[in-house]
XYZ file of C-alpha atoms in Angstrom:
323
model
C -52.376 52.031 25.147
C -54.504 48.863 25.025
C -53.275 45.205 24.757
C -54.573 42.060 25.249
C -52.649 40.390 28.482
C -52.843 37.291 30.145
C -53.710 38.028 34.069
C -54.743 35.877 37.091
C -58.378 35.821 35.846
C -57.386 34.865 32.032
C -56.807 36.938 28.818
C -58.244 40.257 28.472
C -57.954 43.716 26.910
C -55.960 45.832 29.376
C -54.749 49.336 29.709
C -50.576 48.805 29.994
C -47.950 51.070 29.329
C -46.881 52.105 25.756
C -43.104 50.298 25.151
C -39.498 52.464 24.298
C -37.441 50.695 21.738
C -34.254 50.030 22.805
C -30.889 49.461 20.846
C -31.912 47.498 17.666
C -35.616 47.849 18.610
C -38.152 49.170 16.333
C -41.825 50.624 17.843
C -44.541 49.785 15.435
C -47.858 51.037 15.563
C -49.770 47.796 15.095
C -52.505 47.706 12.919
C -53.568 43.843 12.460
C -52.528 40.681 14.157
C -52.859 37.234 12.682
C -53.358 34.441 15.087
C -51.570 31.522 15.778
C -51.744 28.110 17.188
C -49.001 28.891 20.024
C -51.390 31.771 20.745
C -54.427 29.563 22.188
C -52.014 27.750 24.393
C -50.780 31.081 25.811
C -54.116 32.365 26.249
C -54.651 29.651 28.643
C -51.643 30.502 30.660
C -48.938 27.956 29.084
C -45.445 29.104 28.691
C -44.401 29.226 24.933
C -40.435 28.963 25.253
C -39.527 31.898 27.643
C -42.916 33.752 26.932
C -45.946 33.349 28.716
C -48.183 33.596 31.981
C -49.670 36.309 34.126
C -48.737 39.939 32.662
C -47.675 38.888 29.354
C -49.027 40.936 26.426
C -49.975 38.389 23.839
C -49.409 37.526 20.302
C -46.455 37.387 18.060
C -47.507 37.956 14.385
C -48.198 41.934 13.302
C -48.751 44.650 10.004
C -48.128 48.293 10.772
C -46.260 51.338 10.371
C -42.819 51.897 12.192
C -43.361 54.488 14.990
C -40.090 55.159 16.655
C -36.562 53.924 16.402
C -34.182 52.532 18.890
C -30.636 53.916 18.452
C -29.397 51.182 16.586
C -32.261 50.040 14.697
C -31.513 50.082 10.889
C -33.033 49.194 7.516
C -36.617 51.138 8.177
C -37.950 54.790 9.033
C -40.495 56.379 10.535
C -43.876 56.016 8.527
C -42.263 52.807 7.022
C -45.094 49.788 6.368
C -43.976 46.760 8.058
C -44.882 43.431 8.869
C -42.903 40.920 11.159
C -43.140 38.659 14.252
C -41.998 39.058 17.987
C -43.575 39.136 20.999
C -46.716 41.197 22.411
C -48.482 41.762 18.704
C -51.964 42.404 20.358
C -51.361 45.888 21.235
C -52.136 49.355 19.504
C -47.991 48.963 19.828
C -45.254 46.467 19.755
C -41.561 46.381 19.705
C -40.197 44.620 17.351
C -35.970 43.554 16.748
C -34.920 45.406 13.348
C -33.742 42.037 11.909
C -37.356 40.626 12.493
C -39.225 42.204 9.776
C -40.030 43.096 6.466
C -40.955 45.914 4.061
C -45.128 45.176 3.466
C -45.348 44.924 -0.377
C -47.319 48.117 -1.676
C -49.723 45.583 -2.963
C -50.653 44.440 0.459
C -53.572 45.722 2.786
C -52.109 45.272 6.398
C -55.014 42.586 7.060
C -52.907 40.586 4.652
C -49.384 41.654 5.429
C -50.253 40.213 9.080
C -51.418 36.786 7.714
C -47.578 35.975 6.427
C -44.442 36.856 8.271
C -44.722 33.364 10.790
C -45.559 31.392 7.965
C -42.949 32.344 5.613
C -40.547 32.195 8.002
C -41.500 29.037 9.558
C -41.857 27.384 6.095
C -38.790 28.390 4.483
C -36.652 27.511 6.917
C -38.306 24.140 7.175
C -38.969 23.120 3.802
C -35.506 25.034 1.880
C -33.227 25.729 4.815
C -33.244 22.503 7.044
C -35.639 19.960 4.664
C -33.366 20.776 1.666
C -35.883 20.005 -0.945
C -34.462 20.308 -4.475
C -36.261 20.378 -7.765
C -38.042 17.236 -8.985
C -38.501 15.830 -5.138
C -41.192 14.577 -3.142
C -42.648 16.522 -0.462
C -45.420 15.838 2.158
C -46.760 18.673 4.474
C -48.705 17.399 7.525
C -51.055 19.246 8.487
C -51.338 21.595 5.111
C -54.317 23.225 5.905
C -52.876 25.273 8.600
C -51.892 29.036 7.842
C -48.366 28.088 7.731
C -49.331 24.238 6.143
C -50.496 26.031 3.116
C -47.397 27.819 3.038
C -45.453 25.356 3.546
C -47.047 23.595 -0.125
C -46.700 26.829 -1.952
C -42.965 26.898 -1.237
C -42.379 23.584 -2.045
C -44.024 24.025 -5.541
C -41.764 26.906 -6.123
C -39.126 25.305 -5.243
C -39.691 23.071 -7.982
C -41.219 19.861 -6.514
C -42.474 17.646 -8.235
C -45.492 15.939 -6.358
C -46.253 17.891 -3.206
C -48.995 16.222 -0.924
C -50.735 17.407 1.997
C -52.768 16.107 4.938
C -55.625 17.097 6.498
C -58.603 15.474 8.917
C -61.397 17.336 7.845
C -62.837 16.669 4.325
C -63.701 20.387 3.474
C -60.546 21.554 4.273
C -58.838 18.500 2.402
C -60.463 19.544 -0.183
C -59.091 22.538 -1.107
C -55.775 22.104 -0.820
C -55.243 21.805 -4.130
C -55.967 25.771 -4.569
C -52.281 26.216 -2.559
C -50.142 23.640 -4.176
C -50.858 19.764 -3.457
C -51.171 17.855 -6.077
C -52.708 14.799 -4.064
C -54.487 15.236 -0.294
C -54.415 12.371 2.032
C -56.599 12.243 5.491
C -53.563 11.049 8.490
C -56.422 9.635 10.584
C -56.965 6.913 7.927
C -54.530 4.062 8.177
C -54.497 3.697 4.279
C -53.289 7.058 3.761
C -49.245 5.648 4.124
C -50.429 3.489 0.893
C -51.551 6.219 -1.117
C -48.439 8.096 -0.569
C -46.717 5.271 -1.835
C -48.458 4.492 -4.926
C -48.409 8.375 -5.876
C -44.342 8.118 -5.586
C -44.011 4.418 -7.167
C -43.269 2.935 -4.187
C -40.692 4.787 -3.137
C -42.179 7.433 -0.582
C -41.633 11.007 -0.501
C -38.006 12.990 0.194
C -39.096 14.876 2.511
C -41.730 15.608 5.167
C -42.432 18.591 7.338
C -44.230 17.565 10.011
C -46.672 19.483 12.079
C -48.260 16.766 13.574
C -46.211 14.585 14.995
C -47.603 11.663 17.785
C -49.758 9.295 16.428
C -48.056 9.406 12.783
C -44.555 9.492 13.577
C -44.270 5.802 12.814
C -46.802 6.334 9.775
C -44.152 9.083 8.545
C -41.081 6.699 8.837
C -43.019 4.195 6.410
C -44.150 7.299 3.979
C -40.441 8.392 3.681
C -38.390 7.172 0.789
C -34.687 5.571 2.145
C -32.088 8.640 2.854
C -35.271 11.262 2.793
C -35.860 13.648 5.416
C -38.126 14.499 8.510
C -38.587 18.022 9.515
C -40.729 18.079 13.051
C -42.070 21.878 13.440
C -44.934 21.179 15.469
C -46.953 19.036 18.265
C -50.477 19.544 17.145
C -50.514 15.859 17.747
C -49.094 15.175 20.881
C -45.793 15.502 22.417
C -44.764 11.714 23.006
C -45.821 8.714 21.299
C -44.152 5.461 20.311
C -41.334 5.279 17.259
C -39.904 2.612 15.605
C -36.393 3.270 15.804
C -36.139 0.033 13.406
C -37.511 1.240 10.681
C -36.144 4.565 11.315
C -32.543 3.007 10.892
C -33.264 0.482 8.502
C -34.703 3.627 5.748
C -31.810 5.862 6.916
C -34.052 9.252 7.627
C -32.847 12.030 8.805
C -35.428 13.442 10.966
C -34.809 16.936 12.590
C -36.421 18.924 14.729
C -37.008 22.672 14.482
C -38.918 25.675 16.553
C -37.941 29.369 17.350
C -37.909 28.587 21.154
C -34.593 28.173 21.304
C -33.396 29.897 18.702
C -31.529 33.066 19.407
C -32.070 36.786 17.768
C -29.268 36.113 15.262
C -30.369 32.971 13.825
C -34.058 34.564 13.350
C -32.396 37.753 11.994
C -30.261 34.717 9.532
C -33.781 32.954 8.636
C -35.547 36.396 7.682
C -32.609 37.439 5.846
C -32.721 34.001 3.734
C -36.499 34.629 3.111
C -35.998 38.389 1.350
C -33.153 36.685 -0.126
C -34.565 33.791 -1.566
C -38.462 34.008 -2.185
C -39.279 37.812 -1.628
C -40.017 38.673 -5.098
C -42.671 35.807 -4.939
C -44.574 37.401 -2.062
C -44.350 40.691 -3.928
C -46.152 39.438 -6.820
C -48.604 37.442 -4.413
C -47.583 33.955 -5.688
C -47.351 33.417 -2.183
C -50.289 33.960 -0.406
C -52.719 32.747 2.373
C -56.361 32.654 2.449
C -57.584 34.743 5.098
C -60.462 32.938 6.476
C -61.870 36.046 8.844
C -61.240 39.249 10.088
C -62.092 40.502 13.657
C -61.983 44.077 15.391
C -59.871 44.157 18.134
C -62.827 44.732 20.785
C -63.506 41.017 19.153
C -60.654 39.090 19.946
C -62.104 36.463 21.907
C -64.380 35.797 19.539
C -61.472 35.426 17.146
C -60.019 32.750 19.675
C -63.199 30.850 19.724
C -63.139 30.788 15.848
C -59.458 29.203 15.723
C -60.109 26.741 18.572
C -63.447 25.626 17.105
C -60.898 24.458 14.555
C -62.828 24.674 11.282
C -60.865 27.802 9.489
C -58.893 27.548 6.753
C -55.593 29.891 6.612
C -55.563 32.802 8.910
C -57.794 34.198 11.592
C -57.164 37.933 11.530
C -57.507 40.834 14.351
C -57.378 44.621 13.186
C -56.426 48.105 16.012
C -58.181 51.251 14.332
Protein backbone atom coordinates (compact mmCIF):
# COMPACT_ATOMS: atom_id res chain seq x y z
CA UNK A 1 0.00 0.00 0.00
CA UNK A 2 1.01 3.65 -0.37
CA UNK A 3 2.06 5.56 2.75
CA UNK A 4 3.88 8.78 3.64
CA UNK A 5 7.07 7.57 5.31
CA UNK A 6 9.98 9.38 6.93
CA UNK A 7 13.22 7.96 5.54
CA UNK A 8 16.95 8.78 5.43
CA UNK A 9 16.33 11.44 2.77
CA UNK A 10 13.18 12.87 4.33
CA UNK A 11 9.49 12.10 4.04
CA UNK A 12 8.05 10.69 0.82
CA UNK A 13 5.26 8.47 -0.46
CA UNK A 14 6.49 4.87 -0.44
CA UNK A 15 5.20 1.32 -0.76
CA UNK A 16 4.88 -0.48 2.59
CA UNK A 17 3.13 -3.68 3.69
CA UNK A 18 -0.56 -3.36 4.59
CA UNK A 19 -0.96 -3.86 8.36
CA UNK A 20 -3.07 -6.61 9.91
CA UNK A 21 -5.26 -5.86 12.96
CA UNK A 22 -4.55 -7.74 16.18
CA UNK A 23 -6.28 -7.78 19.56
CA UNK A 24 -8.49 -4.69 19.89
CA UNK A 25 -7.21 -3.10 16.69
CA UNK A 26 -9.36 -1.99 13.77
CA UNK A 27 -8.04 -1.77 10.20
CA UNK A 28 -9.20 1.47 8.59
CA UNK A 29 -9.43 2.15 4.87
CA UNK A 30 -8.33 5.76 5.12
CA UNK A 31 -10.24 8.30 3.02
CA UNK A 32 -9.02 11.57 4.53
CA UNK A 33 -6.39 12.76 7.03
CA UNK A 34 -6.05 15.93 9.06
CA UNK A 35 -2.66 17.60 9.43
CA UNK A 36 -1.46 18.59 12.90
CA UNK A 37 1.50 20.62 14.16
CA UNK A 38 3.18 17.54 15.58
CA UNK A 39 3.24 16.09 12.06
CA UNK A 40 5.50 18.90 10.86
CA UNK A 41 8.14 18.02 13.44
CA UNK A 42 7.98 14.31 12.69
CA UNK A 43 8.30 15.11 8.98
CA UNK A 44 11.68 16.65 9.86
CA UNK A 45 12.70 13.54 11.79
CA UNK A 46 11.80 14.66 15.32
CA UNK A 47 10.28 12.24 17.79
CA UNK A 48 6.76 12.74 19.15
CA UNK A 49 6.61 10.73 22.33
CA UNK A 50 7.64 7.19 21.40
CA UNK A 51 6.90 7.72 17.69
CA UNK A 52 9.16 9.08 14.98
CA UNK A 53 12.40 8.40 13.18
CA UNK A 54 13.40 6.55 10.02
CA UNK A 55 10.74 4.13 8.79
CA UNK A 56 7.87 5.90 10.54
CA UNK A 57 4.58 6.21 8.65
CA UNK A 58 3.51 9.73 9.54
CA UNK A 59 0.10 11.10 10.50
CA UNK A 60 -2.17 10.90 13.53
CA UNK A 61 -5.74 11.76 12.47
CA UNK A 62 -8.02 10.18 9.89
CA UNK A 63 -11.49 9.27 8.70
CA UNK A 64 -12.48 6.24 6.65
CA UNK A 65 -14.19 2.87 6.71
CA UNK A 66 -13.66 -0.27 8.78
CA UNK A 67 -11.90 -2.79 6.55
CA UNK A 68 -11.10 -5.55 9.07
CA UNK A 69 -11.28 -6.26 12.81
CA UNK A 70 -8.91 -7.76 15.31
CA UNK A 71 -10.34 -10.68 17.32
CA UNK A 72 -11.04 -8.51 20.39
CA UNK A 73 -12.26 -5.34 18.65
CA UNK A 74 -15.73 -4.24 19.68
CA UNK A 75 -18.20 -1.48 18.93
CA UNK A 76 -17.77 -1.34 15.15
CA UNK A 77 -18.34 -3.60 12.15
CA UNK A 78 -16.81 -3.87 8.70
CA UNK A 79 -18.03 -1.04 6.48
CA UNK A 80 -18.74 1.44 9.29
CA UNK A 81 -17.73 5.04 8.60
CA UNK A 82 -15.38 6.05 11.41
CA UNK A 83 -12.93 8.75 12.43
CA UNK A 84 -10.19 8.69 15.02
CA UNK A 85 -6.58 9.27 15.96
CA UNK A 86 -3.47 7.18 16.32
CA UNK A 87 -0.18 6.62 14.54
CA UNK A 88 0.54 5.98 10.84
CA UNK A 89 -2.52 7.80 9.49
CA UNK A 90 -1.02 9.02 6.20
CA UNK A 91 -1.55 5.74 4.39
CA UNK A 92 -4.15 3.83 2.41
CA UNK A 93 -4.75 1.64 5.47
CA UNK A 94 -4.13 2.39 9.14
CA UNK A 95 -4.60 0.60 12.45
CA UNK A 96 -6.57 2.07 15.34
CA UNK A 97 -7.52 0.88 18.80
CA UNK A 98 -11.27 0.27 19.02
CA UNK A 99 -11.52 2.74 21.91
CA UNK A 100 -9.79 5.55 20.02
CA UNK A 101 -12.37 6.20 17.34
CA UNK A 102 -15.79 7.72 16.78
CA UNK A 103 -18.58 6.76 14.40
CA UNK A 104 -18.57 9.48 11.74
CA UNK A 105 -21.92 11.32 11.72
CA UNK A 106 -23.99 10.70 8.59
CA UNK A 107 -24.16 14.43 7.85
CA UNK A 108 -20.36 14.75 7.50
CA UNK A 109 -18.13 13.89 4.58
CA UNK A 110 -14.77 12.27 5.20
CA UNK A 111 -12.86 15.55 4.91
CA UNK A 112 -14.98 17.12 7.66
CA UNK A 113 -14.77 14.04 9.85
CA UNK A 114 -10.97 13.86 9.54
CA UNK A 115 -10.66 17.40 10.89
CA UNK A 116 -12.19 16.67 14.29
CA UNK A 117 -10.80 13.76 16.37
CA UNK A 118 -7.59 15.36 17.69
CA UNK A 119 -9.28 18.69 18.42
CA UNK A 120 -12.27 17.11 20.16
CA UNK A 121 -10.22 14.76 22.35
CA UNK A 122 -7.48 17.26 23.18
CA UNK A 123 -9.68 20.20 24.02
CA UNK A 124 -12.55 18.46 25.77
CA UNK A 125 -9.91 17.03 28.08
CA UNK A 126 -8.13 20.37 28.53
CA UNK A 127 -11.18 22.63 28.87
CA UNK A 128 -13.65 20.36 30.67
CA UNK A 129 -11.98 17.38 32.35
CA UNK A 130 -8.72 19.00 33.46
CA UNK A 131 -9.62 22.69 33.16
CA UNK A 132 -12.91 22.23 34.97
CA UNK A 133 -14.72 25.05 33.17
CA UNK A 134 -18.00 26.04 34.79
CA UNK A 135 -20.96 28.10 33.55
CA UNK A 136 -20.35 31.82 34.01
CA UNK A 137 -16.56 31.60 34.06
CA UNK A 138 -14.06 33.48 31.89
CA UNK A 139 -11.73 31.47 29.64
CA UNK A 140 -8.67 32.43 27.57
CA UNK A 141 -7.40 30.21 24.76
CA UNK A 142 -3.80 30.94 23.78
CA UNK A 143 -3.14 30.04 20.15
CA UNK A 144 -6.85 30.17 19.38
CA UNK A 145 -6.61 30.28 15.58
CA UNK A 146 -5.24 26.72 15.33
CA UNK A 147 -7.73 23.92 14.74
CA UNK A 148 -7.58 22.75 18.35
CA UNK A 149 -7.76 26.37 19.54
CA UNK A 150 -10.93 27.03 17.54
CA UNK A 151 -12.44 23.88 19.03
CA UNK A 152 -11.44 24.91 22.55
CA UNK A 153 -13.33 28.19 22.24
CA UNK A 154 -16.43 26.43 20.95
CA UNK A 155 -16.36 23.86 23.76
CA UNK A 156 -15.94 26.60 26.36
CA UNK A 157 -18.99 28.40 24.95
CA UNK A 158 -20.96 25.16 24.81
CA UNK A 159 -20.23 24.54 28.51
CA UNK A 160 -21.53 27.99 29.47
CA UNK A 161 -18.45 30.20 29.71
CA UNK A 162 -19.51 33.82 30.26
CA UNK A 163 -16.64 35.27 28.27
CA UNK A 164 -14.23 33.52 25.91
CA UNK A 165 -11.03 35.27 24.87
CA UNK A 166 -8.85 33.99 22.04
CA UNK A 167 -5.32 35.00 21.11
CA UNK A 168 -3.63 35.11 17.71
CA UNK A 169 -0.61 37.07 16.51
CA UNK A 170 -2.02 37.24 12.96
CA UNK A 171 -4.41 40.14 12.34
CA UNK A 172 -6.56 38.33 9.75
CA UNK A 173 -7.03 35.22 11.88
CA UNK A 174 -7.54 37.29 15.00
CA UNK A 175 -10.34 39.10 13.18
CA UNK A 176 -12.14 35.81 12.55
CA UNK A 177 -12.02 34.37 16.05
CA UNK A 178 -15.47 35.75 16.90
CA UNK A 179 -16.94 33.36 14.30
CA UNK A 180 -15.83 30.49 16.55
CA UNK A 181 -16.87 31.68 19.99
CA UNK A 182 -14.51 34.49 20.97
CA UNK A 183 -16.02 37.49 22.72
CA UNK A 184 -12.63 39.22 22.63
CA UNK A 185 -9.57 38.59 20.45
CA UNK A 186 -6.11 39.68 21.63
CA UNK A 187 -2.64 39.75 20.12
CA UNK A 188 -0.33 37.85 22.45
CA UNK A 189 2.70 39.54 20.88
CA UNK A 190 1.40 42.93 22.10
CA UNK A 191 2.53 43.62 25.69
CA UNK A 192 -0.83 45.26 26.41
CA UNK A 193 -2.86 42.10 25.93
CA UNK A 194 -2.95 41.38 29.68
CA UNK A 195 -4.51 44.79 30.27
CA UNK A 196 -7.23 43.96 27.72
CA UNK A 197 -7.99 40.69 29.51
CA UNK A 198 -8.14 42.36 32.92
CA UNK A 199 -10.42 45.09 31.59
CA UNK A 200 -12.77 42.48 30.11
CA UNK A 201 -12.91 40.61 33.44
CA UNK A 202 -13.43 43.59 35.78
CA UNK A 203 -9.80 43.51 36.85
CA UNK A 204 -9.93 39.94 38.18
CA UNK A 205 -8.45 37.90 35.34
CA UNK A 206 -9.78 34.73 33.76
CA UNK A 207 -10.77 31.56 35.58
CA UNK A 208 -9.04 29.31 33.05
CA UNK A 209 -6.28 29.63 30.46
CA UNK A 210 -5.74 26.82 27.99
CA UNK A 211 -2.23 27.57 26.82
CA UNK A 212 -0.79 26.33 23.54
CA UNK A 213 1.90 29.02 23.45
CA UNK A 214 3.75 28.91 26.82
CA UNK A 215 7.32 30.16 26.55
CA UNK A 216 7.35 33.93 26.28
CA UNK A 217 3.78 34.39 27.55
CA UNK A 218 4.14 32.25 30.69
CA UNK A 219 4.43 35.15 33.13
CA UNK A 220 1.79 37.19 31.31
CA UNK A 221 -0.54 34.22 31.69
CA UNK A 222 0.00 34.31 35.44
CA UNK A 223 -0.88 38.01 35.50
CA UNK A 224 -4.02 37.40 33.41
CA UNK A 225 -5.33 34.58 35.64
CA UNK A 226 -7.47 35.31 38.67
CA UNK A 227 -6.64 34.22 42.20
CA UNK A 228 -7.31 30.46 42.44
CA UNK A 229 -7.52 30.26 38.65
CA UNK A 230 -6.21 27.46 36.47
CA UNK A 231 -3.71 27.26 33.62
CA UNK A 232 -3.69 24.10 31.49
CA UNK A 233 -0.54 23.80 29.37
CA UNK A 234 -1.19 21.72 26.25
CA UNK A 235 1.53 22.79 23.86
CA UNK A 236 4.92 24.26 23.05
CA UNK A 237 4.28 26.66 20.17
CA UNK A 238 6.15 29.44 21.96
CA UNK A 239 9.14 27.42 23.17
CA UNK A 240 9.90 24.83 25.82
CA UNK A 241 11.90 27.03 28.22
CA UNK A 242 11.25 30.48 29.66
CA UNK A 243 11.55 32.63 32.75
CA UNK A 244 8.81 31.86 35.27
CA UNK A 245 7.58 34.16 38.06
CA UNK A 246 7.22 31.69 40.92
CA UNK A 247 6.22 34.44 43.36
CA UNK A 248 3.30 35.55 41.18
CA UNK A 249 2.29 31.91 40.72
CA UNK A 250 2.21 31.43 44.49
CA UNK A 251 0.59 34.77 45.25
CA UNK A 252 -2.31 34.11 42.90
CA UNK A 253 -2.52 30.46 44.05
CA UNK A 254 -2.85 29.28 40.46
CA UNK A 255 -3.22 25.60 39.58
CA UNK A 256 -0.77 25.04 36.70
CA UNK A 257 -1.36 21.71 34.97
CA UNK A 258 0.44 20.08 32.05
CA UNK A 259 -1.30 17.66 29.71
CA UNK A 260 -0.20 15.65 26.67
CA UNK A 261 -1.21 12.49 24.85
CA UNK A 262 2.43 11.48 24.48
CA UNK A 263 2.65 9.88 27.95
CA UNK A 264 -0.91 8.56 28.28
CA UNK A 265 -1.72 4.88 28.35
CA UNK A 266 -4.23 3.45 25.89
CA UNK A 267 -6.66 3.04 28.79
CA UNK A 268 -6.41 6.78 29.55
CA UNK A 269 -6.93 7.67 25.88
CA UNK A 270 -9.97 5.39 25.66
CA UNK A 271 -11.44 7.19 28.68
CA UNK A 272 -10.94 10.57 27.01
CA UNK A 273 -12.76 9.40 23.87
CA UNK A 274 -15.57 8.00 26.02
CA UNK A 275 -15.91 11.33 27.84
CA UNK A 276 -16.26 13.11 24.48
CA UNK A 277 -18.98 10.67 23.40
CA UNK A 278 -20.88 11.00 26.67
CA UNK A 279 -20.62 14.78 27.07
CA UNK A 280 -20.53 16.64 23.75
CA UNK A 281 -21.24 14.18 20.94
CA UNK A 282 -24.72 15.55 20.38
CA UNK A 283 -23.16 18.93 19.59
CA UNK A 284 -20.84 17.24 17.08
CA UNK A 285 -23.73 15.48 15.34
CA UNK A 286 -25.77 18.70 15.19
CA UNK A 287 -22.74 20.53 13.71
CA UNK A 288 -22.66 22.94 16.63
CA UNK A 289 -19.03 21.90 17.11
CA UNK A 290 -17.15 21.98 13.82
CA UNK A 291 -13.96 23.30 12.28
CA UNK A 292 -13.33 25.27 9.12
CA UNK A 293 -11.33 23.42 6.48
CA UNK A 294 -8.75 25.79 5.08
CA UNK A 295 -7.64 23.66 2.13
CA UNK A 296 -7.88 20.10 0.83
CA UNK A 297 -5.04 18.35 -1.03
CA UNK A 298 -4.84 14.99 -2.77
CA UNK A 299 -2.47 12.42 -1.31
CA UNK A 300 0.02 12.91 -4.16
CA UNK A 301 0.25 16.58 -3.12
CA UNK A 302 0.90 15.91 0.57
CA UNK A 303 4.22 17.78 0.45
CA UNK A 304 2.34 20.88 -0.73
CA UNK A 305 -0.09 20.43 2.15
CA UNK A 306 2.83 20.55 4.60
CA UNK A 307 4.30 23.58 2.87
CA UNK A 308 0.94 25.30 3.30
CA UNK A 309 0.89 24.47 7.01
CA UNK A 310 4.48 25.61 7.53
CA UNK A 311 3.70 28.94 5.84
CA UNK A 312 1.40 29.51 8.87
CA UNK A 313 -1.27 31.47 7.03
CA UNK A 314 -4.17 29.03 7.33
CA UNK A 315 -7.22 29.17 9.59
CA UNK A 316 -8.58 25.81 10.68
CA UNK A 317 -7.64 22.45 9.26
CA UNK A 318 -5.60 21.30 6.29
CA UNK A 319 -6.87 17.95 5.01
CA UNK A 320 -5.35 15.35 2.67
CA UNK A 321 -7.65 12.94 0.83
CA UNK A 322 -7.02 9.42 -0.46
CA UNK A 323 -8.99 7.74 -3.27
